[in-house]
CSV table of C-alpha atoms in Angstrom, one decimal:
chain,number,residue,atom,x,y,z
H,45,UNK,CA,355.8,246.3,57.0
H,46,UNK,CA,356.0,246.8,53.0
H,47,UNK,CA,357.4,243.4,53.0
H,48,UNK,CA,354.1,241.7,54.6
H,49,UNK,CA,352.0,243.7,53.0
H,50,UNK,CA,353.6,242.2,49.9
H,51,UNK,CA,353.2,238.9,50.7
H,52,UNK,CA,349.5,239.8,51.7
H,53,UNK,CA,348.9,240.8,48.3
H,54,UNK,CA,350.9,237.9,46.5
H,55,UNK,CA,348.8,235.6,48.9
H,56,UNK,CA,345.3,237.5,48.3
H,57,UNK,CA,346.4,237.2,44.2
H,58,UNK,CA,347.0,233.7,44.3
H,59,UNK,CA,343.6,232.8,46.2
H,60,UNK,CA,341.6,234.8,43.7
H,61,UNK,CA,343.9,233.6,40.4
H,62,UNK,CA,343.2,229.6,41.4
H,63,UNK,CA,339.2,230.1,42.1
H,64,UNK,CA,336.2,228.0,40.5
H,65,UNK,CA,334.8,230.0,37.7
H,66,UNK,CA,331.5,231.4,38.3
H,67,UNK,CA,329.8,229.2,35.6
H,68,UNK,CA,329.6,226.3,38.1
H,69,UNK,CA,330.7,224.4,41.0
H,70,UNK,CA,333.1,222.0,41.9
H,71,UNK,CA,333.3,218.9,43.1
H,72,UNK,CA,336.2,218.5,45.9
H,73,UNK,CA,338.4,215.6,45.5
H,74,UNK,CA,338.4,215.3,49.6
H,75,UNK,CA,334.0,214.7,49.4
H,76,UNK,CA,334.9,211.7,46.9
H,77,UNK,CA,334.1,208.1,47.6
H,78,UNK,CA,334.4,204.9,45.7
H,79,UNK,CA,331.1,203.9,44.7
H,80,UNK,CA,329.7,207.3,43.5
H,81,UNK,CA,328.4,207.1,40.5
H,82,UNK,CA,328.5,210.1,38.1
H,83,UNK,CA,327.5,211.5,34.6
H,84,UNK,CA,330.3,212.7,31.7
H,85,UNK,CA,329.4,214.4,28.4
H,86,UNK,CA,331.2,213.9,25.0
H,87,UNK,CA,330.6,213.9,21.1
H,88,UNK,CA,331.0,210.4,19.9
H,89,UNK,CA,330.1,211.5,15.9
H,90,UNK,CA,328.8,215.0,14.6
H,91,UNK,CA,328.7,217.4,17.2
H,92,UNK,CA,325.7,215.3,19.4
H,93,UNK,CA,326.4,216.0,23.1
H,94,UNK,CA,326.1,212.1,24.7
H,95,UNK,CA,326.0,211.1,28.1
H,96,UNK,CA,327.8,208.4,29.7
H,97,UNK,CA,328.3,207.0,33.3
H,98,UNK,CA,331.3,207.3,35.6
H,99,UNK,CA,331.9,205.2,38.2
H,100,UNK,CA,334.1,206.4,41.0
H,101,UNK,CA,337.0,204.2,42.0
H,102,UNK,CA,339.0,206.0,44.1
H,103,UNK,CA,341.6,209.1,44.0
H,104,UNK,CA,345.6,208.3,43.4
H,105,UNK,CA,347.0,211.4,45.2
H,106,UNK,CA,350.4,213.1,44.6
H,107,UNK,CA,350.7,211.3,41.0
H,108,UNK,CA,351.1,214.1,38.5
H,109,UNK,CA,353.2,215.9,40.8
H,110,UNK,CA,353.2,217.7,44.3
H,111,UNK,CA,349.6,217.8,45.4
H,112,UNK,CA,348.6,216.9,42.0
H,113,UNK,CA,345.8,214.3,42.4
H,114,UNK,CA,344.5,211.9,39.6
H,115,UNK,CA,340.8,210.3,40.0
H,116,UNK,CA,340.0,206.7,39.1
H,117,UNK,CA,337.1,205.6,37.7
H,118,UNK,CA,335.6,203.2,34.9
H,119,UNK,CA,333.5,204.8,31.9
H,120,UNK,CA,330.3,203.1,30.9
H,121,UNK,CA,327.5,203.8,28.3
H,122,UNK,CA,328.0,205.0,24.3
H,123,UNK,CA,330.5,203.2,22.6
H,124,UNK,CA,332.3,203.0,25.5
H,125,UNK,CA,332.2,199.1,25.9
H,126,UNK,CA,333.0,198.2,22.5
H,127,UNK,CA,335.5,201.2,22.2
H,128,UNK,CA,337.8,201.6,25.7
H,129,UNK,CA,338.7,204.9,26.3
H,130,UNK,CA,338.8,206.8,23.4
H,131,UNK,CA,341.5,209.1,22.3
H,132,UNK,CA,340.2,212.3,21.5
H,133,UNK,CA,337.9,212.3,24.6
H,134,UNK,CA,340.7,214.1,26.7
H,135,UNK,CA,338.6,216.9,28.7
H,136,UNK,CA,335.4,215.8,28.9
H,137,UNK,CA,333.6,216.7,31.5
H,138,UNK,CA,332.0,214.7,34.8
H,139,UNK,CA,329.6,215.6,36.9
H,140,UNK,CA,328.1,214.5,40.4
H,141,UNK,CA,325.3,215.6,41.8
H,142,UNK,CA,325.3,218.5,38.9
H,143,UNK,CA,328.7,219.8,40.2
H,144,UNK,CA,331.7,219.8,37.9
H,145,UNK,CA,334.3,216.9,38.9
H,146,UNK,CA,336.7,217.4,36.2
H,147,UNK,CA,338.1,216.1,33.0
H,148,UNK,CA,338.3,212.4,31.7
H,149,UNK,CA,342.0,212.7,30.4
H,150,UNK,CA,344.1,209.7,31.2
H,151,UNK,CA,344.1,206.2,30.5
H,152,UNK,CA,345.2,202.9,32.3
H,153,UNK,CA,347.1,200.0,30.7
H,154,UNK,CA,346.8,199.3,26.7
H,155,UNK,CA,344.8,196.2,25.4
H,156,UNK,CA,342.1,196.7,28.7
H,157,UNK,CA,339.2,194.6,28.9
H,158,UNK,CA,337.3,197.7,30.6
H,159,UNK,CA,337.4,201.7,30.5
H,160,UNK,CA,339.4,202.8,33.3
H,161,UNK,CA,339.9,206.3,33.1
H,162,UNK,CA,341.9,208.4,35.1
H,163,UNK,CA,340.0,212.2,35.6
H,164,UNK,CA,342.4,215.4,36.5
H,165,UNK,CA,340.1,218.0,39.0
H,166,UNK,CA,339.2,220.6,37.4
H,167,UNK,CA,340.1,222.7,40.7
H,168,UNK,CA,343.7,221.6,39.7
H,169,UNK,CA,343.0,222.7,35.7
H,170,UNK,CA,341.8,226.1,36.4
H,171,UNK,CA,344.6,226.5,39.3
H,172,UNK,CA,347.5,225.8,36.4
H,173,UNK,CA,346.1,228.0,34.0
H,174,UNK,CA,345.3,230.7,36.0
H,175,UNK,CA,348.4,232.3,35.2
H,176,UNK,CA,348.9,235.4,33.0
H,177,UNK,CA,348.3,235.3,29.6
H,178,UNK,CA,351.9,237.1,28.2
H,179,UNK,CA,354.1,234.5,26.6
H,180,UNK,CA,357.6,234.6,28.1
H,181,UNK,CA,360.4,233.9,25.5
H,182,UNK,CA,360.4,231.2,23.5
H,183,UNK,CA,362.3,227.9,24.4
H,184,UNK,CA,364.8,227.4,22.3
H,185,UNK,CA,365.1,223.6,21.4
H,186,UNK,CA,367.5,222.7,19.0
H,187,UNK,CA,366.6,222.3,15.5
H,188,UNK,CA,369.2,220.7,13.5
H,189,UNK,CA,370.0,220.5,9.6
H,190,UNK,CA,368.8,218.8,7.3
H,191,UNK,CA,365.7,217.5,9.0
H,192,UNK,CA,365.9,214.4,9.0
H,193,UNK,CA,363.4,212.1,10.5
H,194,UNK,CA,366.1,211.6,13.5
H,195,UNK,CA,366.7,215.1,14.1
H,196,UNK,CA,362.9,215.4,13.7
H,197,UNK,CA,362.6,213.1,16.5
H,198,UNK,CA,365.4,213.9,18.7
H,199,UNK,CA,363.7,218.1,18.7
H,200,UNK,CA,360.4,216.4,19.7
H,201,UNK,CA,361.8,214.6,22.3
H,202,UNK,CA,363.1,217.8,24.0
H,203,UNK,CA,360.0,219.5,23.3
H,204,UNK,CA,357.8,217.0,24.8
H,205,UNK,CA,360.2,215.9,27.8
H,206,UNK,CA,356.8,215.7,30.1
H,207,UNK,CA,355.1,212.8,28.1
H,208,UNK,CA,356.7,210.1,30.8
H,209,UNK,CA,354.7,207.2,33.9
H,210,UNK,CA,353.7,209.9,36.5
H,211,UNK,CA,356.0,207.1,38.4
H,212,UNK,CA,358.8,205.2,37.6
H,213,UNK,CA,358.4,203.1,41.0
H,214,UNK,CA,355.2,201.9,42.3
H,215,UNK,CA,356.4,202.6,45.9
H,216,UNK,CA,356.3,206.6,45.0
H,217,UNK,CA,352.5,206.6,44.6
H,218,UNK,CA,350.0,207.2,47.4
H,219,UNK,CA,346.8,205.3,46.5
H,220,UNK,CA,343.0,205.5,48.4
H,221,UNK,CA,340.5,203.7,47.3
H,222,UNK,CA,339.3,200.5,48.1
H,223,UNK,CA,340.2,197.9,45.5
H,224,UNK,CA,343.2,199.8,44.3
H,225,UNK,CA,347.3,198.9,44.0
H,226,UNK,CA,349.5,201.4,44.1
H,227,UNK,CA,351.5,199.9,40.9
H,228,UNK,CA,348.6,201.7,39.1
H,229,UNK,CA,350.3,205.1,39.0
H,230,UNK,CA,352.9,203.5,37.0
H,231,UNK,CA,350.6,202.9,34.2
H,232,UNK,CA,348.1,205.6,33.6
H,233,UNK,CA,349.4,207.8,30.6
H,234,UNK,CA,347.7,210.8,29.4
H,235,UNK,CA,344.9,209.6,26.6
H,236,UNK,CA,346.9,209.4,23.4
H,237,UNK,CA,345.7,212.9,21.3
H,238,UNK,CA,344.7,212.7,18.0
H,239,UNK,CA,347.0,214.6,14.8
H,240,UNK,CA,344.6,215.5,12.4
H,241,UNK,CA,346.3,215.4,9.1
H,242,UNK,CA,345.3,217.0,6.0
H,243,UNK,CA,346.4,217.7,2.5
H,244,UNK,CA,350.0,216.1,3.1
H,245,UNK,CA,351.4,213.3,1.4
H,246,UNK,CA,351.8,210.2,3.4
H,247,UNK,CA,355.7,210.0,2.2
H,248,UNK,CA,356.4,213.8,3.3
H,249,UNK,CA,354.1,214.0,6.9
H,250,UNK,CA,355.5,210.0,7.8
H,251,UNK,CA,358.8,211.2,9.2
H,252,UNK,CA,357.5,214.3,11.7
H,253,UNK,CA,353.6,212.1,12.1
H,254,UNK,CA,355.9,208.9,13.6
H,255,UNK,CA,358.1,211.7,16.1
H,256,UNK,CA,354.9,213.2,17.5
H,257,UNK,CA,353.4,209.1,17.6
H,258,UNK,CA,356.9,208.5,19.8
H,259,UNK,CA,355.3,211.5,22.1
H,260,UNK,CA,351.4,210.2,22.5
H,261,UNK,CA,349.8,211.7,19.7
H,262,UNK,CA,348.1,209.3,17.5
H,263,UNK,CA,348.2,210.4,14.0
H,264,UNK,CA,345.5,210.7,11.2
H,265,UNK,CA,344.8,211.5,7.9
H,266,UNK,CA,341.5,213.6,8.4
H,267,UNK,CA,341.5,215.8,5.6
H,268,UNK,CA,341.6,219.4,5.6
H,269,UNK,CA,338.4,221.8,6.1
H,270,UNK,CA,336.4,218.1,6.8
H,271,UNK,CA,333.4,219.2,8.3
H,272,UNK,CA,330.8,220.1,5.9
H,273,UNK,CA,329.2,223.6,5.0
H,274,UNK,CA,326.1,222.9,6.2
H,275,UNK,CA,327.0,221.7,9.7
H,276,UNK,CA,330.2,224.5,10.1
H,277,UNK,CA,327.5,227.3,9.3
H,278,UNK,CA,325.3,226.0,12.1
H,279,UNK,CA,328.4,225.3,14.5
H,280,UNK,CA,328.8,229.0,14.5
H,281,UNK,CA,325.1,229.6,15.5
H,282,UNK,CA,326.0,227.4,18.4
H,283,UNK,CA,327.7,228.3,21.5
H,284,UNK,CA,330.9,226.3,22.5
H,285,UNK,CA,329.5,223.7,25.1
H,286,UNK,CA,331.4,221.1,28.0
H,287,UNK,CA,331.8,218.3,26.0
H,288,UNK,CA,332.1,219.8,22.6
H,289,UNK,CA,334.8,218.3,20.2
H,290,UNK,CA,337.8,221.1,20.5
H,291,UNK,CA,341.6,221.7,17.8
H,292,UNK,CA,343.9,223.1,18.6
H,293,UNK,CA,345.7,224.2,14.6
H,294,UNK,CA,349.2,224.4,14.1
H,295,UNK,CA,348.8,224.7,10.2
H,296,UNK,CA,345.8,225.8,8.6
H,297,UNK,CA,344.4,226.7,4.8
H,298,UNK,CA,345.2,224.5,1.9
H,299,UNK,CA,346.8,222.3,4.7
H,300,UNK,CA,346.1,221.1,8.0
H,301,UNK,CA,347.7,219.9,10.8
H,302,UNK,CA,346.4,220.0,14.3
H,303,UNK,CA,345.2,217.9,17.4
H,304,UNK,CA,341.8,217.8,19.3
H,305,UNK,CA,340.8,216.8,22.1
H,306,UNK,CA,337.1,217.8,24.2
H,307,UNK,CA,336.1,220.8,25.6
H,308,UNK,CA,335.4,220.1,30.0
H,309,UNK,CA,334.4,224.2,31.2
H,310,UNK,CA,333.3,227.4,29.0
H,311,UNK,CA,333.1,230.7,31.7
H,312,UNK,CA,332.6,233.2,29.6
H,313,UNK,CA,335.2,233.8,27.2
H,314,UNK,CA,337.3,231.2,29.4
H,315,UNK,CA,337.6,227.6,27.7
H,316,UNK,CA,339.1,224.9,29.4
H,317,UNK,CA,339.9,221.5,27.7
H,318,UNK,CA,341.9,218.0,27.7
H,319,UNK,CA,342.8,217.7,31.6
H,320,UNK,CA,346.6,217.0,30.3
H,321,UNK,CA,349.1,219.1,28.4
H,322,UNK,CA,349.7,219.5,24.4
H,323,UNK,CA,352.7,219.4,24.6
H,324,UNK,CA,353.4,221.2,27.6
H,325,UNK,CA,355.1,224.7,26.6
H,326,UNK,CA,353.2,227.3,28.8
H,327,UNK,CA,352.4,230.4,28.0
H,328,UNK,CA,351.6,229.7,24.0
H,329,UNK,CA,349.5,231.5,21.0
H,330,UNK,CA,348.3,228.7,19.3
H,331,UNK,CA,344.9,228.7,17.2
H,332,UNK,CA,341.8,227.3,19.1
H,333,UNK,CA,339.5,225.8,17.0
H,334,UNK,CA,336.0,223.7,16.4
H,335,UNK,CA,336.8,220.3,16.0
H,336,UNK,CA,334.0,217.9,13.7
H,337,UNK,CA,333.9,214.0,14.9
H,338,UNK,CA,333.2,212.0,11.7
H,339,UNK,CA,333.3,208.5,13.5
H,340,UNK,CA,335.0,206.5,15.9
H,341,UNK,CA,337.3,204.1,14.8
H,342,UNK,CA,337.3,201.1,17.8
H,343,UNK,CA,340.6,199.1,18.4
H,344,UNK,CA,341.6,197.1,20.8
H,345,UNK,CA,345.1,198.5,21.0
H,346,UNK,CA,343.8,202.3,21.3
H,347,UNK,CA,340.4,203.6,19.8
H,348,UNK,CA,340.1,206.7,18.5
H,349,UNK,CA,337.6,209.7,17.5
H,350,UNK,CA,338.5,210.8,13.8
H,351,UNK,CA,338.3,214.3,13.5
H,352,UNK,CA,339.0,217.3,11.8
H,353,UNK,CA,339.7,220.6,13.2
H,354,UNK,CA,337.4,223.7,11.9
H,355,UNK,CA,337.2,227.6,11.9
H,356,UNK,CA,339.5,229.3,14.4
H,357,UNK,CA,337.3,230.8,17.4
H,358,UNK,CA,339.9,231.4,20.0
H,359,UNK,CA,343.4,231.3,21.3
H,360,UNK,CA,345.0,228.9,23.0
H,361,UNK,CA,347.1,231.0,26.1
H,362,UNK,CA,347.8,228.2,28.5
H,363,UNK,CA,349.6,224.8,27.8
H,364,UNK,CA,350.0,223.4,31.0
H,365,UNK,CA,350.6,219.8,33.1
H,366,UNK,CA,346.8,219.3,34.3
H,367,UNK,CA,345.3,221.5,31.0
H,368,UNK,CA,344.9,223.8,28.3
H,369,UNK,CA,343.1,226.6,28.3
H,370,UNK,CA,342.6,230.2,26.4
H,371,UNK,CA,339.6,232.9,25.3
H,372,UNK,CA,336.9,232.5,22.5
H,373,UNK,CA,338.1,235.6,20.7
H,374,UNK,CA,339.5,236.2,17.1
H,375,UNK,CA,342.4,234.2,17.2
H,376,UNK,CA,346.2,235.1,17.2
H,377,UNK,CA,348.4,236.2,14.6
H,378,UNK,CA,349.9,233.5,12.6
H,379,UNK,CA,353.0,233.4,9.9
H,380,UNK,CA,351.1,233.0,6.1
H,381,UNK,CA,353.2,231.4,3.7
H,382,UNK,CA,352.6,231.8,-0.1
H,383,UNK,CA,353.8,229.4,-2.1
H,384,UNK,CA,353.6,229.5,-5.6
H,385,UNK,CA,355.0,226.9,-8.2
H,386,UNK,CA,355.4,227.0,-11.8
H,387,UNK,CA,356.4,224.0,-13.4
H,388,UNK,CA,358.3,223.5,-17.2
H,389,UNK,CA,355.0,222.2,-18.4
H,390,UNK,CA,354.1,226.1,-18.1
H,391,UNK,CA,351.4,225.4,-15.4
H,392,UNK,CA,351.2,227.6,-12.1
H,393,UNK,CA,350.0,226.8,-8.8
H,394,UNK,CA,349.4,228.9,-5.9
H,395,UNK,CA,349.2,227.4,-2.4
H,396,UNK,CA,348.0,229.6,1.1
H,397,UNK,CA,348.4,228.5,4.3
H,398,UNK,CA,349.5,229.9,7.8
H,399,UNK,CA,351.4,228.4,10.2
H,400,UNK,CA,351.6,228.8,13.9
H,401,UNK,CA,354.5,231.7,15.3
H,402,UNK,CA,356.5,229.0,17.5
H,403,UNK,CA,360.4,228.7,17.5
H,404,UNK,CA,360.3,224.9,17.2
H,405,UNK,CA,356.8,224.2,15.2
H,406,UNK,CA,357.4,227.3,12.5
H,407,UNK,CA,360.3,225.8,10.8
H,408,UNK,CA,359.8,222.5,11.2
H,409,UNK,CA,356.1,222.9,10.0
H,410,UNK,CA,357.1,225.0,6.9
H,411,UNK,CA,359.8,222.4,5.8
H,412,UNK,CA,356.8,219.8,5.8
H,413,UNK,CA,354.4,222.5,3.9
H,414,UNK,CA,356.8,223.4,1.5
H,415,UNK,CA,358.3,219.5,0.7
H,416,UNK,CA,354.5,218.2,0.6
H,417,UNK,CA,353.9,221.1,-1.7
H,418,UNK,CA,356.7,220.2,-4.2
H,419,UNK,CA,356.6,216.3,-3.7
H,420,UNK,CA,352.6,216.2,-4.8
H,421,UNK,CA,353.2,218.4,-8.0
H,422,UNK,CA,356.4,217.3,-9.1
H,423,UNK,CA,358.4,213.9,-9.2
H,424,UNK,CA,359.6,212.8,-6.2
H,425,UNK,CA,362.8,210.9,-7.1
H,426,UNK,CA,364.7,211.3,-10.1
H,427,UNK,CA,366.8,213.9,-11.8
H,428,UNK,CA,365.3,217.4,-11.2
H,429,UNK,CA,366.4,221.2,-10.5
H,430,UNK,CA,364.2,223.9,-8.5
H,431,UNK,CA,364.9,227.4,-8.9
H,432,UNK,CA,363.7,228.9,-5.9
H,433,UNK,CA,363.1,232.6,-5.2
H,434,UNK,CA,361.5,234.6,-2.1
H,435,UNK,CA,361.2,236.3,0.8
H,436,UNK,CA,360.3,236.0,4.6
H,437,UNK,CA,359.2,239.6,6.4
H,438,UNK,CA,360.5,239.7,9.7
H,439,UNK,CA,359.2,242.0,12.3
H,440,UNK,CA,361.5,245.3,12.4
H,441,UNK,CA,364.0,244.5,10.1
H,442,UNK,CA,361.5,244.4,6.4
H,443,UNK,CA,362.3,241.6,3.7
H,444,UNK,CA,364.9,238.5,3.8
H,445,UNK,CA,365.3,237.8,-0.2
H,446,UNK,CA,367.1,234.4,-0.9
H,447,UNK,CA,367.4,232.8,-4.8
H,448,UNK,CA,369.1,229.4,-5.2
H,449,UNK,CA,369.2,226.8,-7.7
H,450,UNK,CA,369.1,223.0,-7.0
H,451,UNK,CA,369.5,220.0,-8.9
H,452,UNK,CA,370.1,216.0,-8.3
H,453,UNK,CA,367.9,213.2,-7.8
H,454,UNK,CA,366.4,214.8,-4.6
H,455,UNK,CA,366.0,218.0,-4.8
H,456,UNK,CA,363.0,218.9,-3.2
H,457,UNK,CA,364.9,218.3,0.3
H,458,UNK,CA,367.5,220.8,-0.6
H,459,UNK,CA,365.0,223.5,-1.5
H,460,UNK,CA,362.5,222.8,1.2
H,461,UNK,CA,366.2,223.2,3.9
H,462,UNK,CA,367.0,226.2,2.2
H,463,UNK,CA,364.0,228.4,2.9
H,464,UNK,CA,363.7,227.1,6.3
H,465,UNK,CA,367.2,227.6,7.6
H,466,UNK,CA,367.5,231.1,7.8
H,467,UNK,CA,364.0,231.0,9.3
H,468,UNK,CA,365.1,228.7,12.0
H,469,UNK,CA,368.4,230.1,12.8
H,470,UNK,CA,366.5,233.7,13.1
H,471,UNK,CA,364.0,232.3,15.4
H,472,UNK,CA,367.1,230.3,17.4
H,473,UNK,CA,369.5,233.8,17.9
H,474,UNK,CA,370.2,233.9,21.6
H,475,UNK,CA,370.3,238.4,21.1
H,476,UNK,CA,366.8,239.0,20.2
H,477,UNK,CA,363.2,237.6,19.9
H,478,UNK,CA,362.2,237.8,16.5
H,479,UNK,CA,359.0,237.7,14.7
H,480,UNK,CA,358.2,236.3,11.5
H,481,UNK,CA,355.1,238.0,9.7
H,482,UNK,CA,354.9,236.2,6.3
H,483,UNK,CA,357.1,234.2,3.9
């Protein structure tokens, strides 16, 4: 008896936990046809809500996984037909009849003549994220020393394992829809995300920028803090909004580095966005932020919204195969590093910045911080010597202290490994999770 009235409750939780959200309703995937024609919002510059057409193809079922259905349809209006689909416009929203279909977030075939888009249901968005909020313990992917750009690259490729055809063989996808070949399936790919990139030298950021391009990010230099006083101050007078321009930071303050993507359901405090993963960890902490689209850059090979990511006004709780999603809220606690650097010229140089409390990203971002920081300020090649002094504060345990000396004709790279490898091996123990609260 206990045990049914267990699975009672389990059931009853999980029919609750995967429900619409009260802010709208949802268009079923079974009540689609090809030849419905619907309406999807996005921000093609500024923060200017714009409406194009969607035109419904048909529905590719069993594609992103078991039960896990993918919509077809071509994108017209805007830029649209001088752009293709546009990276950055992962999430935004369609609608049919005023009832939410789901999020634009995939993209068939490179070099199309036309903007065929793949749309995940947001039934399927809000079912994947409805889990709890906790974040289990973190995966440990291997980080090897030095970083070099092929360990950078081999880490990556363990961390984003999902980024993959939802088929390798045509025969293993179920297509309906007139018009449509199931050979499709093997070519729809999530839309490429863009990396906004800020305040890092294009030497330094190339190495890790060309790993996350391997995994269907599209890099670019934005520039940190890019959207303009004026407009931030009146972004925070406006509430988040379907089809608003969304970051997600992974480095903020006198650096940035982030990705955005669109915004496709607000339910209160509940955000949902992109209709694919980020990189698909699960359970994460990761800064939400407003995202600022300067222009779109059109290319035949992949056109792309250039953007920079904004003031931090939630967290980011859910990184998941059809989504990402999280609460507008005051953000999470992230690791500040403090860097200071006095050169023999007798000049000093404080640099802030915070980074995001992840067992792969922390180190591997702080090498980059810390290596940008010394490469812009001081010569790059050459004989040199860095003394380096400091300290990272870890959770429980108080201060780390380390002091070295380095010298040679690179030296910046044996600096930049040294405060980051006791960081990375702390954060890679198999006894304990540990925390990191400042270096």
């Amino acid at each position: 008896m206990k045990t049914r009235t267990a699975i009672a409750l389990l059931g009853l939780l999980l029919f609750l936990g995967v429900g619409l959200p009260a802010a709208t309703t949802s268009f079923p995937v079974d009540e689609l046809k090809p030849g419905m024609v619907g309406v999807g919002k996005t921000v093609f510059q500024g923060d200017e809500l714009q409406d194009f057409k969607v035109h419904i193809l048909g529905v590719l079922r069993n594609v992103i996984g078991t039960r896990r259905n993918l919509i077809l349809a071509k994108l017209e209006g805007g830029a649209l037909a001088d752009t293709g689909v546009i990276a950055g416009m992962s999430g935004s929203p369609v609608y049919i009849d005023g009832r939410l279909v789901g999020a634009v977030s995939y993209s068939l075939g490179q070099f199309s003549k036309e903007p065929i888009a793949g749309i995940t249901p947001i039934d399927e968005m809000i079912e994947a994220t409805a889990q709890p909020a906790p974040r289990r313990p973190a995966t440990r992917v291997a980080l090897q020393m030095p970083l070099t750009p092929e360990n950078m690259r081999d880490s990556l490729r363990q961390a984003f394992s999902w980024m993959r055809p939802f088929a390798e063989n045509a025969n293993d996808v179920q297509v309906f829809g007139n018009g449509l070949d199931a050979s499709v399936g093997t070519m729809l790919r999530p839309i490429a995300t863009p990396l906004t990139i800020g305040g890092f030298d294009a030497s330094v950021i190339d190495p890790l920028a060309s790993a996350f391009r391997e995994q269907g990010f599209l890099p670019m230099m934005a520039g940190a803090g890019g959207q303009d006083p004026v407009a931030a101050a009146a972004a925070r007078n406006q509430p988040l909004r379907p089809g608003d321009p969304l970051g997600v930071a992974l480095v903020t303050g006198d650096l940035e580095f982030g990705a955005t993507g669109t915004v496709t359901e607000v339910d209160g405090n509940r955000v949902y966005a992109f209709g694919h993963p980020f990189y698909g960890l699960g359970p994460t902490q990761f800064p939400m932020t407003r995202a600022y689209v300067h222009t779109i850059l059109p290319s035949l090979f992949s056109s792309s919204k250039l953007a920079s990511t904004g003031e931090i006004i939630g967290t980011v709780q859910q990184d998941r195969a059809t989504a990402i999603a999280g609460t507008l809220d005051k953000g999470p606690l992230l690791i500040p590093v403090n860097l200071k650097l006095t050169s023999d010229r007798g000049t000093t140089k404080t640099f802030k910045m915070s980074i995001v409390n992840d067992q792969l990203f922390t180190p591997l971002l702080a090498y980059v911080s810390i290596l940008n920081t010394l490469s812009s300020y001081e010569r790059q090649n050459g004989a040199a010597s860095y003394a380096v002094r400091g300290s990272a504060t870890v959770k429980k345990y108080g201060k780390v202290d380390f002091e070295d000396l380095f010298t040679g004709d690179t030296p910046s790279i044996g600096a930049a490994t040294y405060v980051v490898g006791p960081i990375n091996f702390l954060l890679r123990n198999a006894f304990e999770d540990v925390d990191i609260e400042g270096l």
